[in-house]
């Protein structure tokens, strides 16, 4: 699970600052505020690790990639090729990493890995992207066990050198072979192991990094439309796909799985978990995926609405169901210790369903399988005030299923130059102590102007009923007194609104 993240000089971000990553991490902000860039950066690292062959530091994406970021100039801050992209992250390991020095026999272990890297275009080689340095830090109980990294040495035969702290690296006897270039943005090359007698553990750090980003699943903001029939030949997809195209295949592949949504709750079959989540959102009463015949590998997805006895094809349902179904399936389908990044899970949902979706997300991070916590981390980009309000309520409630430390929320403030990522200070009662201006638009300003406009409109309507002569007389003799009263009324309404805002609106 990711614990910390910081990004510098990527797209619109000069520096995101330190981002605390929690089981539920939320990013808010206006359109084009830069909040999507944070998820895009993580996806770029994922597709770099998963790209076949090649030694490119970063893989900005190809035709079938989740992210297509273009050239280095297009993704670096300010489009300035002199800027270097830097990042730091820290993540906890599902199982402790343990090894010993074969020379000194000293044992080392850690359950948290910190990592940092810096890359950019090389001086004199404007078309060559290279890594300036990378560094790993293995930690146990918040103390550093060992540090090891590679740093670029320009204008030398061996372009990189390895440095280790709290661990004595010993070179092998014989000819000193060059160390070679790092593998992409994160990896020690094989030459490091060949160069030193006791550097085998470096490959274990590479592996843990690969495991981290292979556990990241992404679901985009627009999901595929529902079909009348779905084909499935028995293959088990890794996830629902970037657009939810594998959603039904994932449901069918998970037919033998059983999940509970809390420590004291009974495990239920996977399809029933999805049906209960849809019902919890108020979208359906029952849900099923059934084969159309025993001779064909085709399936129909059907649901029954509340108060109806008829089963209806998903294809004929409202668009909201087909858009939220991949969200639910991906969250419960992902294997243990996964990170699920979702853009706008609430899209096309009624406000009431958006609120209920927050409860489902709480169920996801509390879910268990085979008696063990699934340890799912959710990274969510959203515009939904209703989603956030429900989380705030659950934090305040003793039986809400979530507490303050399990939620981390950030607001991308594009009004500042450069843009700033502001942490929302959530207290134990779910209150946001530093509510940003215009966080969800300017609701208070609209309500204030509505209160002021009401008496003015009433006066204008009364005035329009008079004849021309009466209007002149009204303007000369009565108008001042009448409008003075109305102005006093408007002022009274504003004073009352400030003292008792709950009388004028509800959250």
Coordinates of C-alpha atoms in Angstrom, one line a residue:
X1 CA 0.0 0.0 0.0
X2 CA 1.3 3.4 -0.9
X3 CA 2.0 5.6 2.1
X4 CA 3.6 8.7 0.7
X5 CA 4.0 10.3 -2.8
X6 CA 5.7 13.5 -4.0
X7 CA 6.1 14.6 -7.7
X8 CA 8.1 17.5 -9.1
X9 CA 8.2 19.0 -12.6
X10 CA 5.5 16.8 -14.1
X11 CA 2.8 18.4 -16.3
X12 CA 1.2 21.3 -14.4
X13 CA 3.0 20.5 -11.1
X14 CA 6.2 22.2 -10.1
X15 CA 5.9 20.4 -6.8
X16 CA 2.9 18.5 -5.4
X17 CA 4.4 18.6 -1.9
X18 CA 4.2 15.5 0.3
X19 CA 1.0 13.5 -0.3
X20 CA -0.2 11.2 2.5
X21 CA -1.8 8.2 0.9
X22 CA -4.5 6.4 2.9
X23 CA -6.8 3.4 2.3
X24 CA -9.2 6.0 0.7
X25 CA -7.3 8.9 -0.9
X26 CA -9.4 11.5 -2.7
X27 CA -8.4 14.2 -5.2
X28 CA -10.8 17.2 -5.8
X29 CA -10.5 20.2 -8.0
X30 CA -11.9 22.1 -10.9
X31 CA -11.6 20.9 -14.4
X32 CA -8.0 21.3 -15.8
X33 CA -6.7 21.9 -12.2
X34 CA -4.1 19.2 -12.5
X35 CA -5.6 16.6 -10.2
X36 CA -5.7 14.0 -13.0
X37 CA -1.9 14.4 -13.5
X38 CA -1.2 12.7 -10.2
X39 CA -2.9 9.5 -11.3
X40 CA -1.4 9.8 -14.8
X41 CA 2.0 9.8 -13.3
X42 CA 1.4 6.6 -11.4
X43 CA 0.0 5.0 -14.5
X44 CA 3.1 6.1 -16.5
X45 CA 5.3 4.3 -13.9
X46 CA 3.0 1.2 -14.2
X47 CA 3.1 1.0 -18.0
X48 CA 6.9 1.6 -17.9
X49 CA 7.4 -1.4 -15.6
X50 CA 5.0 -3.5 -17.7
X51 CA 6.4 -2.5 -21.2
X52 CA 8.1 -5.4 -22.9
X53 CA 11.8 -4.9 -23.6
X54 CA 13.6 -1.7 -24.0
X55 CA 15.5 0.5 -21.5
X56 CA 13.5 3.7 -21.7
X57 CA 13.4 5.5 -18.4
X58 CA 9.7 6.3 -18.8
X59 CA 7.1 4.8 -21.1
X60 CA 4.8 7.7 -22.0
X61 CA 2.4 5.3 -23.7
X62 CA 1.4 3.8 -27.0
X63 CA -1.7 3.1 -28.9
X64 CA -3.3 0.7 -26.4
X65 CA -1.9 2.3 -23.2
X66 CA -4.0 3.8 -20.5
X67 CA -2.0 7.0 -20.7
X68 CA -0.5 8.7 -23.8
X69 CA 1.6 11.5 -22.5
X70 CA 3.6 12.3 -25.6
X71 CA 7.3 13.4 -25.7
X72 CA 9.3 14.5 -22.7
X73 CA 8.8 18.1 -23.5
X74 CA 5.0 17.6 -23.5
X75 CA 5.0 16.0 -20.0
X76 CA 7.7 18.1 -18.2
X77 CA 6.6 21.1 -16.2
X78 CA 6.5 24.3 -18.3
X79 CA 7.5 22.3 -21.4
X80 CA 11.0 23.3 -20.4
X81 CA 13.5 20.6 -21.5
X82 CA 15.9 21.8 -18.8
X83 CA 13.6 20.7 -16.0
X84 CA 14.1 17.3 -14.4
X85 CA 11.2 15.1 -13.4
X86 CA 11.6 13.9 -9.8
X87 CA 9.5 11.8 -7.5
X88 CA 9.6 10.2 -4.1
X89 CA 7.3 7.4 -2.8
X90 CA 7.0 5.1 0.1
X91 CA 5.0 1.9 0.4
X92 CA 4.4 -0.8 2.9
X93 CA 5.2 -4.4 2.0
X94 CA 2.6 -7.3 2.4
X95 CA 5.5 -9.4 3.8
X96 CA 8.8 -8.2 5.3
X97 CA 11.8 -8.2 3.0
X98 CA 14.6 -10.2 4.7
X99 CA 18.2 -11.0 3.6
X100 CA 21.6 -11.3 5.1
X101 CA 25.1 -10.1 4.0
X102 CA 26.9 -13.3 2.8
X103 CA 30.2 -11.9 4.0
X104 CA 29.5 -10.5 7.4
X105 CA 26.4 -12.7 8.0
X106 CA 24.6 -9.7 9.4
X107 CA 20.8 -9.9 8.9
X108 CA 18.7 -7.1 7.5
X109 CA 14.9 -6.7 7.2
X110 CA 12.2 -4.2 6.6
X111 CA 8.5 -3.8 5.9
X112 CA 8.5 -0.4 4.3
X113 CA 10.4 0.8 1.2
X114 CA 11.2 4.4 0.3
X115 CA 12.3 5.3 -3.2
X116 CA 13.3 8.4 -5.1
X117 CA 14.4 9.1 -8.6
X118 CA 15.4 12.0 -10.9
X119 CA 15.5 11.9 -14.7
X120 CA 15.8 14.4 -17.5
X121 CA 17.4 15.1 -20.9
X122 CA 21.2 14.7 -20.8
X123 CA 23.4 17.7 -21.3
X124 CA 24.6 17.8 -25.0
X125 CA 22.1 14.9 -25.8
X126 CA 18.8 16.7 -26.0
X127 CA 17.1 13.7 -27.5
X128 CA 18.4 11.3 -24.8
X129 CA 16.4 10.8 -21.6
X130 CA 18.5 9.4 -18.8
X131 CA 18.3 8.7 -15.1
X132 CA 20.3 11.1 -12.9
X133 CA 19.9 9.0 -9.8
X134 CA 17.8 6.4 -8.0
X135 CA 17.8 5.5 -4.3
X136 CA 16.1 2.8 -2.2
X137 CA 15.6 3.0 1.6
X138 CA 14.5 -0.1 3.5
X139 CA 12.9 0.7 6.8
X140 CA 11.6 -1.2 9.9
X141 CA 9.8 0.5 12.7
X142 CA 10.3 3.9 11.1
X143 CA 14.1 3.5 11.2
X144 CA 16.3 3.0 8.1
X145 CA 17.8 -0.4 7.8
X146 CA 19.8 0.2 4.7
X147 CA 20.1 2.7 1.8
X148 CA 21.4 1.9 -1.7
X149 CA 21.3 3.8 -4.9
X150 CA 22.9 4.6 -8.3
X151 CA 24.1 8.1 -9.4
X152 CA 25.1 9.2 -12.8
X153 CA 28.8 10.3 -13.3
X154 CA 29.0 12.4 -16.5
X155 CA 32.2 12.3 -18.7
X156 CA 33.5 9.0 -17.2
X157 CA 34.0 5.5 -18.6
X158 CA 31.6 4.0 -16.0
X159 CA 28.6 6.4 -16.3
X160 CA 27.1 5.3 -12.9
X161 CA 28.3 4.5 -9.4
X162 CA 26.6 2.6 -6.6
X163 CA 26.5 3.9 -3.1
X164 CA 25.2 2.2 0.0
X165 CA 24.7 3.3 3.6
X166 CA 24.6 1.0 6.6
X167 CA 25.8 -1.8 4.3
X168 CA 29.4 -2.4 3.2
X169 CA 29.5 -3.4 -0.5
X170 CA 32.6 -5.5 -1.4
X171 CA 33.8 -5.6 -5.0
X172 CA 34.7 -8.9 -6.6
X173 CA 38.4 -9.5 -7.4
X174 CA 39.6 -9.1 -11.0
X175 CA 38.8 -6.7 -13.7
X176 CA 36.4 -3.9 -12.8
X177 CA 33.6 -4.2 -15.3
X178 CA 31.4 -1.1 -16.0
X179 CA 28.2 -1.1 -14.0
X180 CA 25.9 -0.4 -16.9
X181 CA 22.8 1.8 -17.0
X182 CA 19.9 1.4 -14.6
X183 CA 16.9 -0.5 -15.8
X184 CA 14.2 2.0 -16.6
X185 CA 13.5 4.4 -13.7
X186 CA 13.8 1.9 -10.9
X187 CA 16.1 -1.0 -11.5
X188 CA 19.7 -2.0 -10.6
X189 CA 21.2 -3.7 -13.7
X190 CA 22.6 -7.3 -13.6
X191 CA 26.1 -5.8 -13.7
X192 CA 25.7 -4.5 -10.1
X193 CA 25.3 -8.1 -8.8
X194 CA 28.3 -9.2 -11.0
X195 CA 30.4 -6.3 -9.8
X196 CA 30.0 -6.9 -6.0
X197 CA 30.2 -10.0 -3.9
X198 CA 27.2 -9.1 -1.7
X199 CA 24.7 -7.1 -3.8
X200 CA 22.2 -9.8 -4.6
X201 CA 19.6 -8.2 -2.5
X202 CA 19.4 -5.2 -5.0
X203 CA 17.4 -7.5 -7.3
X204 CA 14.9 -8.1 -4.5
X205 CA 14.3 -4.3 -4.3
X206 CA 13.7 -4.3 -8.1
X207 CA 11.2 -7.1 -7.7
X208 CA 9.3 -5.3 -4.9
X209 CA 9.0 -2.2 -7.0
X210 CA 7.6 -4.2 -9.9
X211 CA 5.1 -5.9 -7.6
X212 CA 3.9 -2.5 -6.3
X213 CA 3.0 -1.2 -9.7
X214 CA 1.7 -4.5 -11.1
X215 CA -0.8 -4.3 -8.2
X216 CA -2.2 -0.9 -9.5
X217 CA -5.5 -1.1 -11.4
X218 CA -7.0 1.8 -13.3
X219 CA -10.6 2.5 -14.4
X220 CA -11.2 5.5 -16.6
X221 CA -14.0 8.1 -16.3
X222 CA -16.1 6.8 -19.2
X223 CA -17.0 3.1 -19.2
X224 CA -18.2 1.1 -22.2
X225 CA -21.9 0.8 -22.8
X226 CA -23.8 -2.3 -21.9
X227 CA -24.4 -5.0 -24.5
X228 CA -27.3 -7.4 -25.1
X229 CA -25.0 -10.5 -25.0
X230 CA -21.6 -11.2 -23.6
X231 CA -19.2 -13.9 -24.8
X232 CA -16.9 -15.6 -22.3
X233 CA -14.6 -18.6 -23.1
X234 CA -13.4 -19.1 -19.5
X235 CA -10.3 -16.8 -19.5
X236 CA -9.6 -14.9 -16.2
X237 CA -8.9 -11.2 -16.8
X238 CA -6.5 -9.3 -14.6
X239 CA -9.1 -6.6 -14.1
X240 CA -12.2 -5.0 -15.7
X241 CA -10.0 -3.0 -18.1
X242 CA -9.4 0.7 -18.5
X243 CA -13.0 1.2 -19.7
X244 CA -14.7 -1.7 -18.0
X245 CA -14.7 -3.8 -21.1
X246 CA -13.9 -7.0 -19.1
X247 CA -16.5 -6.4 -16.4
X248 CA -18.8 -9.3 -17.1
X249 CA -15.9 -11.7 -17.8
X250 CA -14.5 -10.8 -14.4
X251 CA -17.9 -11.5 -12.7
X252 CA -18.0 -15.0 -14.4
X253 CA -14.3 -15.7 -13.6
X254 CA -15.0 -14.9 -9.9
X255 CA -17.8 -17.4 -9.6
X256 CA -15.9 -19.5 -7.0
X257 CA -14.8 -16.6 -4.9
X258 CA -16.5 -15.6 -1.6
X259 CA -16.1 -12.2 0.1
X260 CA -17.3 -10.5 3.3
X261 CA -17.6 -6.8 3.6
X262 CA -16.6 -6.6 7.3
X263 CA -15.0 -8.5 10.1
X264 CA -18.3 -9.8 11.6
X265 CA -20.2 -10.3 8.3
X266 CA -20.7 -13.6 6.5
X267 CA -18.9 -14.3 3.3
X268 CA -21.1 -14.3 0.2
X269 CA -20.6 -15.4 -3.4
X270 CA -19.0 -12.7 -5.6
X271 CA -22.0 -12.1 -7.8
X272 CA -24.2 -11.7 -4.7
X273 CA -21.7 -9.1 -3.3
X274 CA -22.1 -7.1 -6.6
X275 CA -25.9 -7.4 -6.5
X276 CA -26.0 -6.2 -2.8
X277 CA -23.8 -3.2 -3.7
X278 CA -26.1 -2.3 -6.6
X279 CA -29.1 -2.6 -4.3
X280 CA -27.3 -0.5 -1.6
X281 CA -27.0 2.2 -4.2
X282 CA -30.8 2.0 -4.7
X283 CA -30.4 1.1 -8.4
X284 CA -31.9 -2.4 -8.5
X285 CA -33.6 -5.1 -6.4
X286 CA -31.9 -8.2 -7.9
X287 CA -29.1 -8.8 -10.4
X288 CA -27.9 -11.9 -12.2
X289 CA -25.6 -13.1 -15.1
X290 CA -26.9 -16.2 -16.8
X291 CA -26.0 -18.3 -19.8
X292 CA -28.5 -18.2 -22.7
X293 CA -28.0 -21.9 -23.3
X294 CA -25.7 -24.8 -22.4
X295 CA -24.4 -25.1 -25.9
X296 CA -23.2 -21.5 -26.3
X297 CA -20.6 -19.4 -24.4
X298 CA -22.8 -16.3 -24.3
X299 CA -24.4 -14.7 -21.3
X300 CA -27.2 -12.2 -20.5
X301 CA -26.9 -9.6 -17.8
X302 CA -30.3 -8.9 -16.2
X303 CA -31.7 -7.0 -13.3
X304 CA -35.0 -6.5 -11.5
X305 CA -36.1 -3.1 -10.4
X306 CA -37.7 -2.5 -7.0
X307 CA -41.4 -3.1 -7.1
X308 CA -41.3 -5.0 -10.4
X309 CA -41.5 -8.7 -11.1
X310 CA -39.9 -8.5 -14.5
X311 CA -36.2 -9.1 -15.3
X312 CA -34.8 -6.5 -17.7
X313 CA -31.6 -6.6 -19.8
X314 CA -28.8 -4.4 -18.6
X315 CA -28.7 -3.0 -22.1
X316 CA -32.1 -1.5 -21.5
X317 CA -31.2 0.0 -18.1
X318 CA -30.4 3.5 -17.2
X319 CA -26.8 4.6 -18.1
X320 CA -25.9 5.0 -14.5
X321 CA -26.0 1.2 -13.8
X322 CA -23.7 0.3 -16.7
X323 CA -21.2 3.1 -15.6
X324 CA -21.1 2.1 -11.9
X325 CA -21.0 -1.7 -12.4
X326 CA -17.3 -1.8 -13.6
X327 CA -16.5 0.3 -10.5
X328 CA -18.0 -2.2 -8.1
X329 CA -16.6 -5.2 -9.9
X330 CA -13.1 -3.8 -10.1
X331 CA -13.1 -2.9 -6.4
X332 CA -14.2 -6.4 -5.2
X333 CA -12.4 -8.3 -8.0
X334 CA -8.9 -6.9 -7.4
X335 CA -6.6 -9.4 -5.6
X336 CA -5.4 -8.7 -2.1
X337 CA -3.0 -5.8 -1.6
X338 CA -4.1 -4.0 -4.7
X339 CA -4.3 -0.3 -5.4
X340 CA -7.4 0.7 -7.4
X341 CA -7.3 4.1 -9.1
X342 CA -10.8 5.3 -10.3
X343 CA -11.7 8.5 -12.1
X344 CA -15.2 9.8 -11.3
X345 CA -16.8 6.6 -9.9
X346 CA -20.0 8.6 -9.3
X347 CA -20.5 9.6 -13.0
X348 CA -24.2 9.5 -14.1
X349 CA -25.4 8.6 -10.6
X350 CA -28.2 10.4 -8.7
X351 CA -26.9 12.3 -5.6
X352 CA -28.5 9.8 -3.3
X353 CA -26.6 7.0 -5.1
X354 CA -23.4 9.0 -4.9
X355 CA -23.7 9.1 -1.1
X356 CA -24.4 5.4 -0.9
X357 CA -21.4 4.8 -3.1
X358 CA -19.2 6.1 -0.3
X359 CA -20.6 3.4 1.9
X360 CA -19.7 0.8 -0.7
X361 CA -16.2 2.1 -0.8
X362 CA -15.9 1.7 2.9
X363 CA -17.1 -1.9 2.5
X364 CA -14.3 -2.4 0.0
X365 CA -11.5 -1.4 2.3
X366 CA -13.0 -3.4 5.1
X367 CA -13.6 -6.5 2.9
X368 CA -12.1 -9.9 3.7
X369 CA -11.5 -13.1 1.7
X370 CA -10.5 -16.5 3.1
X371 CA -10.6 -14.9 6.6
X372 CA -7.9 -12.3 5.7
X373 CA -8.2 -8.5 5.1
X374 CA -8.0 -7.8 1.4
X375 CA -6.0 -4.6 2.1
X376 CA -7.4 -2.7 -0.9
X377 CA -6.3 0.9 -1.4
X378 CA -8.6 3.3 -3.3
X379 CA -7.3 6.4 -5.1
X380 CA -10.4 8.3 -6.3
X381 CA -10.6 11.4 -8.4
X382 CA -14.1 12.9 -8.0
X383 CA -16.3 16.0 -8.1
X384 CA -19.0 14.6 -5.9
X385 CA -19.9 16.6 -2.8
X386 CA -22.3 13.9 -1.8
X387 CA -19.6 11.2 -1.8
X388 CA -17.4 13.4 0.5
X389 CA -20.3 14.3 2.8
X390 CA -21.1 10.6 3.4
X391 CA -17.5 9.9 4.3
X392 CA -17.5 12.8 6.7
X393 CA -20.6 11.5 8.4
X394 CA -19.2 8.0 8.7
X395 CA -16.0 9.3 10.3
X396 CA -18.1 11.1 12.9
X397 CA -20.2 8.0 13.6
X398 CA -18.9 5.5 16.1
X399 CA -20.2 2.6 13.9
X400 CA -19.3 4.3 10.6
X401 CA -16.8 1.6 9.6
X402 CA -14.1 4.1 8.9
X403 CA -12.0 6.5 11.0
X404 CA -10.1 9.7 10.4
X405 CA -6.7 8.2 9.5
X406 CA -8.2 6.0 6.8
X407 CA -9.2 9.0 4.6
X408 CA -6.8 11.4 3.0
X409 CA -8.2 14.2 0.8
X410 CA -6.6 16.9 -1.4
X411 CA -7.8 19.9 -3.4
X412 CA -5.9 20.9 -6.6
X413 CA -5.9 24.7 -6.4
X414 CA -5.2 26.0 -9.9
X415 CA -5.9 29.6 -8.9
X416 CA -2.3 29.7 -7.4
X417 CA 0.7 30.0 -9.7
X418 CA 2.2 27.5 -9.8
X419 CA -0.7 25.2 -8.9
X420 CA -0.8 24.0 -5.3
X421 CA -2.1 20.7 -3.9
X422 CA -3.8 21.5 -0.6
X423 CA -4.4 18.8 2.0
X424 CA -7.9 18.9 3.6
X425 CA -7.6 18.9 7.4
X426 CA -10.2 16.3 8.5
X427 CA -10.8 16.1 12.2
X428 CA -12.1 13.1 14.2
X429 CA -15.7 14.4 13.7
X430 CA -15.4 14.5 9.9
X431 CA -15.2 18.3 9.8
X432 CA -12.9 19.9 7.2
X433 CA -11.1 22.6 9.2
X434 CA -9.6 24.4 6.2
X435 CA -12.5 24.3 3.7
X436 CA -11.0 25.8 0.4
X437 CA -12.8 28.7 -1.2
X438 CA -14.9 27.6 -4.2
X439 CA -14.3 24.0 -3.3
X440 CA -17.6 22.9 -4.8
X441 CA -18.4 26.1 -6.6
X442 CA -19.8 29.0 -4.7
X443 CA -23.1 27.8 -3.1
X444 CA -23.1 30.4 -0.3
X445 CA -22.7 33.3 -2.8
X446 CA -25.6 32.0 -4.9
X447 CA -27.9 31.7 -1.8
X448 CA -26.9 35.2 -0.6
X449 CA -27.7 36.8 -4.0
X450 CA -30.9 34.9 -4.2
X451 CA -32.0 36.3 -0.8
X452 CA -31.2 39.8 -1.9
X453 CA -32.9 39.4 -5.3
X454 CA -36.2 38.2 -3.9
X455 CA -37.6 41.5 -2.4
X456 CA -36.3 43.5 -5.4
X457 CA -38.3 41.2 -7.7
X458 CA -41.4 41.6 -5.6
X459 CA -41.1 45.4 -5.7
X460 CA -40.6 45.3 -9.5
X461 CA -43.6 43.1 -10.0
X462 CA -45.8 45.5 -8.0
X463 CA -44.5 48.5 -9.8
X464 CA -45.2 47.0 -13.2
X465 CA -48.9 46.7 -12.4
X466 CA -49.3 50.5 -12.2
X467 CA -50.3 52.8 -15.1
X468 CA -47.8 55.3 -16.4
X469 CA -49.2 58.2 -14.3
X470 CA -49.3 56.0 -11.3
X471 CA -45.8 54.9 -11.8
X472 CA -44.6 58.6 -11.9
X473 CA -46.5 59.3 -8.7
X474 CA -45.3 56.1 -7.1
X475 CA -41.7 57.0 -8.0
X476 CA -42.0 60.5 -6.6
X477 CA -44.0 59.9 -3.5
X478 CA -44.2 56.2 -2.4
X479 CA -41.2 54.6 -4.0
X480 CA -38.6 55.7 -1.4
X481 CA -40.6 54.5 1.5
X482 CA -41.6 51.2 -0.1
X483 CA -38.1 50.3 -1.3
X484 CA -36.7 51.3 2.1
X485 CA -38.9 48.7 3.7
X486 CA -38.0 46.1 1.1
X487 CA -34.3 46.9 1.6
X488 CA -34.8 46.4 5.4
X489 CA -36.5 43.1 4.7
X490 CA -33.6 42.0 2.5
X491 CA -31.1 43.0 5.2
X492 CA -33.2 41.2 7.9
X493 CA -33.2 38.0 5.7
X494 CA -29.4 38.2 5.3
X495 CA -28.9 38.6 9.1
X496 CA -31.3 35.8 9.8
X497 CA -29.5 33.6 7.1
X498 CA -26.1 34.3 8.8
X499 CA -27.5 33.2 12.2
X500 CA -29.7 30.3 11.0
X501 CA -28.4 29.0 7.7
X502 CA -30.1 25.7 8.2
X503 CA -33.5 27.3 7.7
X504 CA -32.6 28.2 4.1
X505 CA -30.8 25.0 2.9
X506 CA -29.9 21.5 3.8
X507 CA -26.6 19.7 3.1

